[in-house]
Structure formats: C-alpha cells, structure tokens
Amino acid sequence: MREWLDAAGIVVGPVFWPVSRSGNVRQGEGVRLTTQAVADVIKRYTAAAGFDAATFGVHSLRAGYITTAAERGADLARIMDQSGHRDPRTLGGYIRRANAFKGHSSSGFL
C-alpha cells in the first residue's frame, strides 16, 4: 500500500481513482472510485476466475477484511475505524466466525 501511495503521489484523499474504458485515469479533487465500480470489478474478476459472481460482492471484501483483521488480533477499535462500523456488536458476527475454530479440539486437522 505504501508503495502505491508513494508511486501515485497520494498524500490525502481517495486511494483509488476511476479509469475510463479507454484507459484514462480520472484524477482531481473529489474524484474517487465508486462503490459500484468496485462491485463491477469484483463481479468481473470472480466470473473470470471461474466462480459464481452472484455469490461475491463488495460485502465480501469488507467481511474478508474484518475476519482477517480479527484473526490476526487487530484491535477492535481500529477495525471499526477502518470498516466504518459504529457498534461493536455488528462486528461480533465476523469475529466469532474468525475465531470459531481457535482452541477447538479438532483444530489440528481442520
């Protein structure tokens, strides 16, 4: 991430910008990659990889981030800051799933 920010010269503002069909990057104040554009990219690449694109979406990225952060022991407040959650109970489902097999008697072969 640091390499991308440095290479793109990003100090503040959006991290990713939209790219037109002709390959032109749109930059400027307030210009950012939209959630719909991210959703379209996810659908396109999951289908290209042979997965059912209907089962993947923007929520998959968010859920994956939260689950991975919890598995790696990230601080709950920092996860919430990044994910935009206001209520720690909302994250409970992700974190429980992340820790479902930790310390489980069958963890050696799961």
mmCIF file of C-alpha atoms in Angstrom:
data_model
loop_
_atom_site.group_PDB
_atom_site.id
_atom_site.type_symbol
_atom_site.label_atom_id
_atom_site.label_comp_id
_atom_site.label_asym_id
_atom_site.label_seq_id
_atom_site.Cartn_x
_atom_site.Cartn_y
_atom_site.Cartn_z
ATOM 1 C CA MET A 1 0.000 0.000 0.000
ATOM 2 C CA ARG A 2 2.794 2.369 0.909
ATOM 3 C CA GLU A 3 4.450 1.747 -2.480
ATOM 4 C CA TRP A 4 1.182 2.569 -4.279
ATOM 5 C CA LEU A 5 0.654 5.780 -2.287
ATOM 6 C CA ASP A 6 4.229 6.884 -2.926
ATOM 7 C CA ALA A 7 4.156 5.994 -6.639
ATOM 8 C CA ALA A 8 0.811 7.761 -7.143
ATOM 9 C CA GLY A 9 1.864 10.756 -5.053
ATOM 10 C CA ILE A 10 -1.167 10.378 -2.792
ATOM 11 C CA VAL A 11 -0.927 12.292 0.467
ATOM 12 C CA VAL A 12 -4.620 12.864 1.177
ATOM 13 C CA GLY A 13 -7.882 11.905 -0.447
ATOM 14 C CA PRO A 14 -9.071 8.795 -2.260
ATOM 15 C CA VAL A 15 -6.616 5.944 -2.687
ATOM 16 C CA PHE A 16 -8.079 4.600 -5.941
ATOM 17 C CA TRP A 17 -9.395 6.553 -8.920
ATOM 18 C CA PRO A 18 -11.751 5.616 -11.719
ATOM 19 C CA VAL A 19 -10.362 4.512 -15.072
ATOM 20 C CA SER A 20 -12.352 5.096 -18.252
ATOM 21 C CA ARG A 21 -12.970 2.347 -20.809
ATOM 22 C CA SER A 22 -10.252 3.986 -22.919
ATOM 23 C CA GLY A 23 -7.782 3.594 -20.038
ATOM 24 C CA ASN A 24 -7.613 7.213 -18.917
ATOM 25 C CA VAL A 25 -7.278 7.732 -15.163
ATOM 26 C CA ARG A 26 -9.594 10.415 -13.801
ATOM 27 C CA GLN A 27 -8.000 12.413 -11.013
ATOM 28 C CA GLY A 28 -8.896 15.543 -9.142
ATOM 29 C CA GLU A 29 -10.480 16.831 -6.005
ATOM 30 C CA GLY A 30 -13.435 14.662 -5.031
ATOM 31 C CA VAL A 31 -12.801 12.093 -7.785
ATOM 32 C CA ARG A 32 -12.785 8.579 -6.403
ATOM 33 C CA LEU A 33 -13.573 5.033 -7.388
ATOM 34 C CA THR A 34 -17.262 4.454 -6.695
ATOM 35 C CA THR A 35 -18.670 1.521 -4.759
ATOM 36 C CA GLN A 36 -20.493 0.447 -7.936
ATOM 37 C CA ALA A 37 -17.208 0.416 -9.865
ATOM 38 C CA VAL A 38 -15.639 -1.768 -7.166
ATOM 39 C CA ALA A 39 -18.671 -4.091 -7.271
ATOM 40 C CA ASP A 40 -18.372 -4.365 -11.065
ATOM 41 C CA VAL A 41 -14.662 -5.227 -10.831
ATOM 42 C CA ILE A 42 -15.334 -7.903 -8.211
ATOM 43 C CA LYS A 43 -18.079 -9.498 -10.332
ATOM 44 C CA ARG A 44 -15.961 -9.412 -13.491
ATOM 45 C CA TYR A 45 -12.879 -10.995 -11.947
ATOM 46 C CA THR A 46 -14.664 -13.618 -9.862
ATOM 47 C CA ALA A 47 -16.500 -14.748 -13.011
ATOM 48 C CA ALA A 48 -13.228 -14.756 -14.979
ATOM 49 C CA ALA A 49 -11.676 -16.925 -12.256
ATOM 50 C CA GLY A 50 -14.491 -19.446 -12.703
ATOM 51 C CA PHE A 51 -16.506 -18.600 -9.587
ATOM 52 C CA ASP A 52 -20.191 -17.801 -9.418
ATOM 53 C CA ALA A 53 -20.067 -13.995 -9.476
ATOM 54 C CA ALA A 54 -23.518 -13.817 -7.870
ATOM 55 C CA THR A 55 -22.003 -15.072 -4.613
ATOM 56 C CA PHE A 56 -19.361 -12.309 -4.424
ATOM 57 C CA GLY A 57 -19.709 -8.592 -3.890
ATOM 58 C CA VAL A 58 -18.403 -5.525 -2.117
ATOM 59 C CA HIS A 59 -19.562 -7.002 1.173
ATOM 60 C CA SER A 60 -17.223 -9.946 0.530
ATOM 61 C CA LEU A 61 -14.245 -7.561 0.685
ATOM 62 C CA ARG A 62 -15.485 -5.888 3.838
ATOM 63 C CA ALA A 63 -16.266 -9.193 5.531
ATOM 64 C CA GLY A 64 -12.912 -10.614 4.471
ATOM 65 C CA TYR A 65 -11.054 -7.616 5.851
ATOM 66 C CA ILE A 66 -12.849 -7.754 9.197
ATOM 67 C CA THR A 67 -12.427 -11.503 9.512
ATOM 68 C CA THR A 68 -8.717 -11.399 8.645
ATOM 69 C CA ALA A 69 -8.045 -8.448 10.939
ATOM 70 C CA ALA A 70 -9.763 -10.268 13.811
ATOM 71 C CA GLU A 71 -7.857 -13.491 13.105
ATOM 72 C CA ARG A 72 -4.596 -11.537 13.282
ATOM 73 C CA GLY A 73 -5.531 -9.982 16.602
ATOM 74 C CA ALA A 74 -6.157 -6.414 15.431
ATOM 75 C CA ASP A 75 -7.622 -4.037 17.976
ATOM 76 C CA LEU A 76 -11.430 -3.863 17.732
ATOM 77 C CA ALA A 77 -11.455 -0.053 17.746
ATOM 78 C CA ARG A 78 -9.017 0.047 14.822
ATOM 79 C CA ILE A 79 -11.076 -2.471 12.840
ATOM 80 C CA MET A 80 -14.181 -0.378 13.451
ATOM 81 C CA ASP A 81 -12.370 2.802 12.431
ATOM 82 C CA GLN A 82 -11.338 1.256 9.118
ATOM 83 C CA SER A 83 -14.620 -0.514 8.379
ATOM 84 C CA GLY A 84 -16.819 2.395 9.419
ATOM 85 C CA HIS A 85 -18.784 0.401 11.976
ATOM 86 C CA ARG A 86 -20.136 2.296 14.966
ATOM 87 C CA ASP A 87 -21.417 -0.596 17.049
ATOM 88 C CA PRO A 88 -19.010 -3.331 18.196
ATOM 89 C CA ARG A 89 -21.913 -5.789 18.261
ATOM 90 C CA THR A 90 -22.107 -5.567 14.491
ATOM 91 C CA LEU A 91 -18.556 -6.878 14.238
ATOM 92 C CA GLY A 92 -19.333 -9.705 16.647
ATOM 93 C CA GLY A 93 -20.578 -11.976 13.876
ATOM 94 C CA TYR A 94 -17.400 -11.571 11.854
ATOM 95 C CA ILE A 95 -15.110 -12.009 14.828
ATOM 96 C CA ARG A 96 -16.921 -15.068 16.133
ATOM 97 C CA ARG A 97 -16.605 -16.649 12.710
ATOM 98 C CA ALA A 98 -12.923 -15.737 12.602
ATOM 99 C CA ASN A 99 -12.339 -17.410 15.966
ATOM 100 C CA ALA A 100 -14.740 -20.321 15.500
ATOM 101 C CA PHE A 101 -12.005 -22.972 15.398
ATOM 102 C CA LYS A 102 -9.328 -21.371 17.571
ATOM 103 C CA GLY A 103 -8.644 -23.627 20.509
ATOM 104 C CA HIS A 104 -11.147 -26.166 19.190
ATOM 105 C CA SER A 105 -10.367 -29.802 19.987
ATOM 106 C CA SER A 106 -10.218 -30.601 16.269
ATOM 107 C CA SER A 107 -8.118 -27.574 15.297
ATOM 108 C CA GLY A 108 -5.147 -29.780 14.466
ATOM 109 C CA PHE A 109 -6.862 -31.278 11.455
ATOM 110 C CA LEU A 110 -9.283 -28.544 10.346
#
